[in-house]
XYZ file of C-alpha atoms in Angstrom:
493
model
C 38.401 119.699 22.446
C 38.796 123.332 23.364
C 40.103 126.490 21.801
C 43.588 125.103 21.991
C 43.213 122.938 19.015
C 44.046 124.837 14.727
C 44.067 126.662 10.927
C 41.097 126.838 8.865
C 41.126 127.364 5.327
C 39.237 129.530 2.944
C 36.195 127.370 3.392
C 35.654 129.554 6.419
C 35.943 126.777 8.954
C 38.512 127.245 11.645
C 41.473 124.922 11.279
C 42.144 122.976 14.408
C 42.579 125.029 17.517
C 41.557 128.340 16.114
C 38.351 128.648 17.948
C 36.521 127.254 20.924
C 34.847 123.940 20.290
C 32.206 123.189 22.896
C 31.927 119.624 24.086
C 28.460 118.359 23.359
C 26.641 117.294 26.471
C 25.277 113.827 26.855
C 21.698 113.718 25.738
C 21.308 115.263 22.264
C 22.556 112.784 19.702
C 24.243 113.400 16.388
C 23.940 111.107 13.382
C 27.119 109.770 11.871
C 26.168 111.407 8.540
C 25.949 114.815 10.245
C 29.373 114.305 11.814
C 30.783 113.270 8.435
C 29.541 116.518 6.889
C 31.006 118.539 9.775
C 34.387 116.882 9.274
C 34.201 117.503 5.534
C 33.431 121.198 5.995
C 36.370 121.642 8.367
C 38.902 120.095 5.992
C 37.726 120.511 2.390
C 39.213 123.409 0.441
C 40.117 124.514 -3.072
C 43.290 126.340 -2.058
C 45.558 123.322 -2.436
C 44.109 122.268 -5.814
C 46.691 124.118 -7.980
C 49.518 122.567 -5.952
C 48.390 119.083 -6.945
C 47.133 119.998 -10.415
C 50.731 120.262 -11.625
C 50.851 116.458 -11.385
C 47.783 115.881 -13.549
C 46.284 112.405 -13.141
C 48.959 111.513 -10.560
C 47.287 113.900 -8.107
C 44.821 111.063 -7.356
C 47.652 108.967 -5.928
C 49.176 111.953 -4.146
C 45.879 112.631 -2.375
C 45.105 108.986 -1.569
C 48.468 108.125 -0.005
C 48.439 110.737 2.798
C 44.732 110.054 3.348
C 45.542 106.439 4.238
C 48.763 106.942 6.220
C 47.960 110.288 7.876
C 44.315 111.340 7.650
C 42.765 108.117 8.993
C 45.288 107.553 11.827
C 44.939 111.188 12.920
C 41.159 111.052 12.983
C 40.823 107.713 14.794
C 43.533 108.419 17.373
C 42.277 111.929 18.138
C 38.744 110.529 18.536
C 39.916 108.329 21.411
C 41.841 111.189 23.014
C 38.979 113.676 22.665
C 36.453 111.220 24.095
C 38.573 110.659 27.201
C 40.406 113.886 28.012
C 39.243 117.497 27.947
C 41.674 120.303 27.128
C 42.687 119.475 23.583
C 46.180 118.643 22.436
C 47.803 120.471 25.365
C 46.214 118.160 27.925
C 46.772 115.058 25.793
C 50.492 115.714 25.471
C 50.870 117.109 29.007
C 49.358 113.965 30.545
C 50.934 111.528 28.129
C 54.403 113.083 28.066
C 54.991 116.295 30.061
C 53.647 119.819 30.551
C 56.587 121.484 28.724
C 55.934 119.262 25.696
C 52.234 120.084 26.030
C 53.182 123.756 25.785
C 55.328 122.972 22.733
C 52.306 121.323 21.083
C 49.911 124.207 21.738
C 52.631 126.728 20.804
C 53.147 125.011 17.428
C 49.404 125.160 16.810
C 49.665 128.913 17.301
C 53.039 129.441 15.571
C 52.048 127.664 12.380
C 49.433 130.343 11.775
C 52.223 132.928 11.487
C 53.118 131.341 8.148
C 49.606 130.123 7.405
C 48.132 133.629 7.200
C 50.633 134.834 4.558
C 49.961 131.753 2.393
C 46.183 132.089 2.758
C 46.304 135.807 1.962
C 48.705 135.202 -0.949
C 45.979 132.960 -2.379
C 43.480 135.776 -1.763
C 45.829 138.274 -3.459
C 46.113 136.038 -6.514
C 42.330 135.661 -6.621
C 41.706 139.407 -6.267
C 44.107 140.090 -9.151
C 41.568 138.577 -11.557
C 39.211 141.412 -10.656
C 41.889 144.082 -11.180
C 44.625 142.762 -13.479
C 45.563 139.041 -13.748
C 49.234 139.963 -14.306
C 49.399 141.144 -10.682
C 49.102 137.521 -9.530
C 52.829 137.037 -10.196
C 53.864 140.416 -8.744
C 55.608 139.964 -5.385
C 55.233 143.572 -4.258
C 51.490 143.532 -4.961
C 51.141 140.253 -3.048
C 53.071 141.636 -0.073
C 50.936 144.794 0.091
C 47.665 142.817 -0.074
C 48.820 140.445 2.688
C 49.769 143.313 5.008
C 46.641 145.373 4.385
C 44.253 142.443 4.822
C 46.022 140.987 7.831
C 46.188 144.247 9.788
C 42.578 144.981 8.897
C 41.695 141.587 10.333
C 43.697 142.300 13.501
C 41.879 145.620 13.937
C 38.488 143.969 13.545
C 39.380 141.071 15.867
C 40.886 143.328 18.519
C 37.582 145.177 18.830
C 35.832 141.955 19.795
C 33.414 142.245 16.870
C 31.351 139.159 15.996
C 29.480 140.668 13.080
C 31.327 138.485 10.606
C 30.880 135.219 12.507
C 27.962 134.194 10.317
C 30.196 134.210 7.261
C 31.852 130.979 8.411
C 28.632 128.990 8.028
C 28.526 129.970 4.347
C 32.235 129.436 3.762
C 31.962 125.819 2.623
C 29.142 126.638 0.188
C 30.407 129.944 -1.212
C 34.126 129.234 -1.210
C 34.304 125.485 -1.896
C 31.186 123.562 -2.962
C 29.726 125.924 -5.578
C 33.064 126.962 -7.164
C 34.382 123.388 -6.963
C 31.279 121.879 -8.578
C 31.268 124.572 -11.267
C 34.936 123.979 -12.004
C 34.401 120.229 -12.399
C 31.277 120.614 -14.569
C 33.058 123.070 -16.849
C 35.975 120.650 -17.059
C 33.816 117.708 -18.113
C 31.944 119.817 -20.671
C 35.291 121.101 -21.982
C 36.577 117.550 -22.498
C 33.189 116.393 -23.798
C 33.482 118.901 -26.642
C 36.561 117.080 -27.847
C 39.155 119.471 -26.463
C 42.463 117.920 -25.490
C 43.505 117.880 -21.838
C 46.540 120.006 -20.999
C 47.806 117.099 -18.843
C 48.013 113.474 -20.073
C 45.173 111.356 -18.695
C 46.390 107.867 -19.637
C 47.360 104.987 -17.335
C 51.062 105.740 -17.789
C 50.568 108.916 -15.736
C 48.750 107.392 -12.738
C 51.886 107.852 -10.635
C 54.203 110.859 -10.483
C 57.238 110.624 -12.709
C 60.206 109.597 -10.595
C 63.065 112.065 -10.952
C 64.462 111.617 -7.469
C 63.124 112.483 -4.050
C 62.255 116.015 -5.172
C 59.577 114.648 -7.497
C 57.423 113.675 -4.496
C 57.907 116.795 -2.408
C 54.537 118.350 -3.269
C 52.848 115.534 -1.335
C 53.959 117.299 1.859
C 51.413 120.030 1.212
C 48.634 117.460 1.480
C 49.458 116.831 5.126
C 48.494 120.429 5.862
C 45.452 120.086 3.595
C 44.240 117.200 5.765
C 45.023 118.867 9.078
C 42.147 119.708 11.379
C 40.435 116.335 11.580
C 40.993 116.239 15.345
C 38.831 119.334 15.812
C 35.639 117.355 15.229
C 36.763 114.296 17.175
C 35.315 116.017 20.256
C 31.815 115.141 19.002
C 32.440 111.396 19.170
C 30.622 111.230 22.529
C 27.460 112.578 20.865
C 27.103 109.543 18.608
C 24.604 106.867 19.598
C 27.130 104.088 19.060
C 30.635 105.641 18.854
C 32.453 102.363 18.228
C 30.353 101.702 15.114
C 29.274 105.168 13.979
C 32.540 107.124 14.228
C 34.417 104.904 11.746
C 31.411 105.190 9.408
C 31.497 108.984 9.675
C 35.239 109.004 9.105
C 35.182 106.870 5.976
C 32.301 108.895 4.492
C 34.117 112.143 5.307
C 37.356 110.856 3.773
C 35.462 109.936 0.592
C 33.810 113.366 0.369
C 37.071 115.190 1.101
C 38.905 113.216 -1.571
C 36.205 114.035 -4.148
C 36.361 117.741 -3.273
C 40.152 117.721 -3.453
C 40.746 115.490 -6.465
C 38.114 116.504 -9.039
C 38.845 120.282 -8.995
C 42.594 119.563 -9.169
C 42.002 117.376 -12.226
C 39.775 120.044 -13.803
C 42.542 122.612 -13.389
C 45.073 120.249 -14.986
C 42.773 119.767 -17.989
C 42.857 123.420 -18.978
C 46.059 124.966 -17.523
C 49.468 123.498 -18.531
C 51.580 122.696 -15.470
C 54.415 124.946 -16.670
C 52.057 127.936 -16.574
C 50.238 127.081 -13.358
C 50.468 129.505 -10.438
C 50.264 127.950 -6.974
C 48.490 131.050 -5.649
C 46.197 131.898 -8.575
C 45.773 128.483 -10.217
C 42.080 128.207 -9.356
C 41.373 131.541 -11.023
C 43.596 130.648 -13.987
C 41.388 127.621 -14.606
C 38.130 129.542 -14.179
C 39.382 132.297 -16.459
C 40.400 129.781 -19.124
C 37.041 127.977 -18.967
C 35.027 131.210 -18.953
C 36.941 132.551 -21.927
C 36.446 129.277 -23.789
C 32.698 129.349 -23.165
C 32.479 133.114 -23.884
C 31.303 134.059 -20.379
C 34.377 135.984 -19.303
C 32.225 138.352 -17.244
C 31.869 135.554 -14.668
C 35.591 135.670 -13.792
C 35.345 138.613 -11.355
C 32.106 137.174 -9.930
C 33.698 133.864 -8.947
C 36.757 135.754 -7.728
C 34.641 137.805 -5.338
C 32.966 134.630 -4.013
C 36.308 132.975 -3.283
C 37.735 136.106 -1.682
C 34.650 136.728 0.468
C 34.714 133.177 1.809
C 38.447 133.329 2.536
C 38.309 136.662 4.331
C 35.159 135.721 6.227
C 36.882 132.581 7.457
C 40.022 134.469 8.446
C 38.089 137.067 10.436
C 36.028 134.488 12.320
C 39.031 132.593 13.658
C 41.945 135.039 13.568
C 42.142 135.285 17.365
C 41.422 131.593 18.021
C 44.871 129.952 18.289
C 46.211 132.806 20.418
C 43.173 132.502 22.710
C 44.065 128.908 23.546
C 47.727 129.812 24.017
C 46.722 132.674 26.322
C 44.568 130.450 28.562
C 47.320 127.844 29.013
C 49.942 130.534 29.587
C 47.875 132.132 32.349
C 47.419 128.779 34.032
C 51.082 127.751 33.841
C 52.912 131.077 33.347
C 54.405 130.270 29.938
C 54.195 133.809 28.487
C 55.333 137.122 30.016
C 52.620 139.416 31.433
C 52.914 141.784 28.447
C 51.624 139.062 26.112
C 48.886 138.057 28.565
C 47.257 141.491 28.721
C 43.781 141.992 27.288
C 42.398 145.191 25.792
C 39.106 146.753 26.877
C 37.214 144.362 24.589
C 38.761 141.335 26.321
C 40.959 140.432 23.330
C 44.639 139.432 23.582
C 45.681 142.382 21.430
C 49.408 142.282 22.328
C 49.709 138.712 21.057
C 47.874 139.620 17.836
C 50.060 142.676 17.260
C 53.278 140.737 17.960
C 52.110 138.048 15.568
C 51.272 140.750 13.037
C 54.794 142.184 13.135
C 56.249 138.787 12.214
C 53.555 138.247 9.573
C 54.451 141.618 8.041
C 58.138 140.656 7.816
C 57.162 137.385 6.137
C 54.882 139.238 3.722
C 57.763 141.489 2.712
C 59.704 138.430 1.565
C 57.172 138.082 -1.253
C 58.517 141.366 -2.590
C 62.103 140.085 -2.621
C 61.705 136.467 -3.767
C 61.282 136.747 -7.561
C 58.733 133.955 -8.010
C 55.494 134.313 -6.022
C 54.718 130.586 -6.400
C 58.128 129.748 -4.923
C 57.440 132.015 -1.939
C 53.999 130.499 -1.473
C 55.380 126.966 -1.521
C 58.237 127.722 0.890
C 55.916 129.289 3.447
C 53.380 126.458 3.012
C 56.141 123.967 3.792
C 57.214 125.873 6.922
C 53.578 125.921 8.036
C 53.377 122.155 7.570
C 56.719 121.499 9.284
C 55.701 123.396 12.408
C 52.287 121.749 12.511
C 53.719 118.253 12.041
C 55.494 118.678 15.392
C 52.020 118.709 16.982
C 51.099 115.408 15.360
C 54.394 113.742 16.226
C 53.786 114.610 19.887
C 50.120 113.582 19.706
C 50.839 110.087 18.364
C 53.492 109.410 21.027
C 51.217 110.771 23.770
C 48.340 108.539 22.630
C 50.487 105.406 22.992
C 51.677 106.540 26.407
C 48.149 107.311 27.636
C 46.880 103.884 26.552
C 49.770 102.371 28.552
C 49.740 104.684 31.591
C 45.965 105.108 31.928
C 44.462 101.946 30.382
C 41.312 102.135 32.530
C 40.644 105.832 32.024
C 37.054 106.274 30.738
C 36.905 106.713 26.968
C 33.836 107.157 24.825
C 35.668 105.564 21.913
C 38.642 103.205 21.692
C 40.552 103.305 18.414
C 41.168 99.828 16.973
C 44.846 98.813 16.833
C 45.821 102.153 18.361
C 49.536 101.325 18.542
C 49.597 100.423 14.855
C 47.706 103.593 13.924
C 50.117 105.701 15.982
C 53.200 104.077 14.460
C 51.861 104.558 10.925
C 50.824 108.146 11.625
C 54.098 108.969 13.384
C 56.279 107.516 10.622
C 54.197 109.225 7.916
C 54.477 112.559 9.732
C 58.201 112.067 10.273
C 58.712 111.188 6.593
C 56.733 114.251 5.513
C 58.794 116.374 7.895
C 62.032 115.097 6.344
C 60.830 115.441 2.751
C 59.794 119.017 3.509
C 63.461 120.031 3.467
C 63.895 118.812 -0.124
C 63.142 121.449 -2.806
C 60.349 120.488 -5.184
C 61.288 119.514 -8.733
C 58.958 122.310 -9.875
C 61.463 124.956 -8.823
C 64.052 124.208 -11.478
C 67.443 125.772 -10.879
C 66.718 127.613 -7.644
C 69.289 127.558 -4.862
C 68.883 124.351 -2.862
C 70.757 125.662 0.156
C 68.737 128.874 0.254
C 65.547 126.817 0.259
C 66.806 124.471 2.983
C 68.076 127.413 5.023
C 64.746 129.266 4.909
C 62.656 126.179 5.705
C 64.995 124.923 8.442
C 65.446 128.396 9.915
C 61.715 129.104 9.997
C 60.917 125.695 11.493
C 63.610 125.801 14.191
C 63.033 129.444 15.103
C 59.239 129.354 15.359
C 58.670 125.715 16.224
C 61.482 125.036 18.693
C 63.718 127.958 19.693
C 61.063 130.488 20.731
C 59.028 128.053 22.909
C 62.294 126.824 24.470
C 63.208 130.424 25.373
C 59.776 131.023 26.928
C 60.169 127.885 29.043
C 63.744 128.753 29.942
C 63.043 132.356 30.920
C 59.632 132.029 32.567
C 59.202 133.288 36.109
C 56.691 132.482 38.872
C 55.178 135.939 38.502
C 54.030 135.114 34.960
C 51.363 132.768 36.320
C 47.865 134.193 36.830
C 45.608 131.390 38.144
C 42.672 133.706 38.919
C 42.614 135.154 35.415
C 43.025 131.670 33.951
C 40.070 130.369 35.960
C 37.935 133.280 34.775
C 39.047 132.704 31.190
C 38.192 129.009 31.389
C 34.764 129.796 32.876
C 34.027 132.170 30.005
C 34.968 129.501 27.462
C 32.909 126.801 29.133
C-alpha cells in the first residue's frame, strides 16, 4: 500500500493513507507476532474509550460486534488486495470498478480527515483543560480556539517540510496508549478491590445495551472508525514466511490485543465516572482525575494529561500531510485537481491543499463555539468522519469481489478464505453503520433530530460526494501533469 491509504489516532500511528507505507521487498521476513503488534499499534487508542464507557458492561458487546462483522473482513480482504495490487485503495477500486470511483475512494480518505482533525484536537483540548482548568473541557469557545491554534501550528510545521517530530510517532503507542491505558485499568481494579461501588452496573443483566429503539445502538457506529486502518498493514502480508497460515494468526492476535486495549480502559472509566456526567472529549481525564483524587495523588493529573497531549500532537504532526500527499500524486497522474491545488512550496509540500483544508477545518472548529454541548459537537463530527470513511470501505468490498471475478489468475501473495462471504458481511455491516449514523444517539436527550440529521447528511454529501463529483465534472486536460506525477512517484518509491 502507498501513501494513498488513512487517519491515525492519538497513538501517533498514521491512520490509513496518511503516510507512505513502503512495500517490503522479498527477502527479509517478518514474524506473524511482529505483524500483529504493528497492526495493534496502528489501531489501538484511548480516544474512543469515553464514547463506549457510557454503556458500562455493554461496551464489551459493542466492541465485539463490529470486530467480527467489520474488523476481520476488512483486514482479510485488504490483505489479498495489498498482496496483489500496488497503489492502495485507489488502484484497487480503479481496477475493480472504475478510475472515477477510485478517485472517490482516495478523495474520501482525504476528506474524512477534515472532520477527523477537529475531533482529535477536541479530545486534546479536553485533555489540556485538566492542566489549566477542568471546567474548560465543556467550554465550546475554548475548544474552538485550541483546535484552530493547534491545527494551524501543525500546518505551518508540515508546510516547512520538517521531520524533527517524526520520531514521536514511534513512542505514541507507549506514551499515549499503553502506559495510560494500563494505569487506568490497574487503578480501576484497585478501586473496586477496596470495596468501592462501580458507577455502572456490572451484573449479567447489563451485558447488552438497553433497547430503547434504534437510537440506543447508535454509539456503535463510532467503533467502525476506531477499527479503521487495518488495511494499512496488509501491505506486509508478502513479508510473512507462510502468508496463508501466518496472516490469519497475526490478525486474530491483533484483534485480541486491540479488544483488550479498547475494552478494559472503557470499563475502568465506567467504574468511576457516572454515564450522565461523562464527557466524550475529556472522559479519559475525568476518570484519571477521579482515581487520582481518590488515591490522594492529584498531582499526577497534569502529568498524565501532558503525556496524552504530547502523543496526540506528535502523531498529528507526523502524518498531517499524508492523505493530501496521496491525493496529490493521483491528481497529477489523472488531472483530478486544478493546478492551484497541485502546486508545491519551496519545501516540496502541497501547501495550497493544506491551507484549503485548514480553512474548512477552521469553520468546523467554530461550530464548537455555537453548539452548546461540546460532547454533542464531538459526536456529530465523529459520525461525519465515519460516514465519509465508510464510503471507502463500501467501494473496497465491491472492488474485491470484482477483482476476484475479473482477474482470477492475477498473482496474489495471499488469498482470503471465502472472500465473497467476507465482502458481503463487511459491505452489509458498513452499509448498516452508514444508515445508523443518521440516527441521533439516545445520549443526546431532547436535541433537535432534524438539525442532527441535516448536519450529518449535509457534511457527508458535501465532502464525500458533491465536491469530488464537481472535480470530476469540471476537470480539464491541462490539469494533468504526468512528468510531475512520475517524479513524485519516484520520490515515494
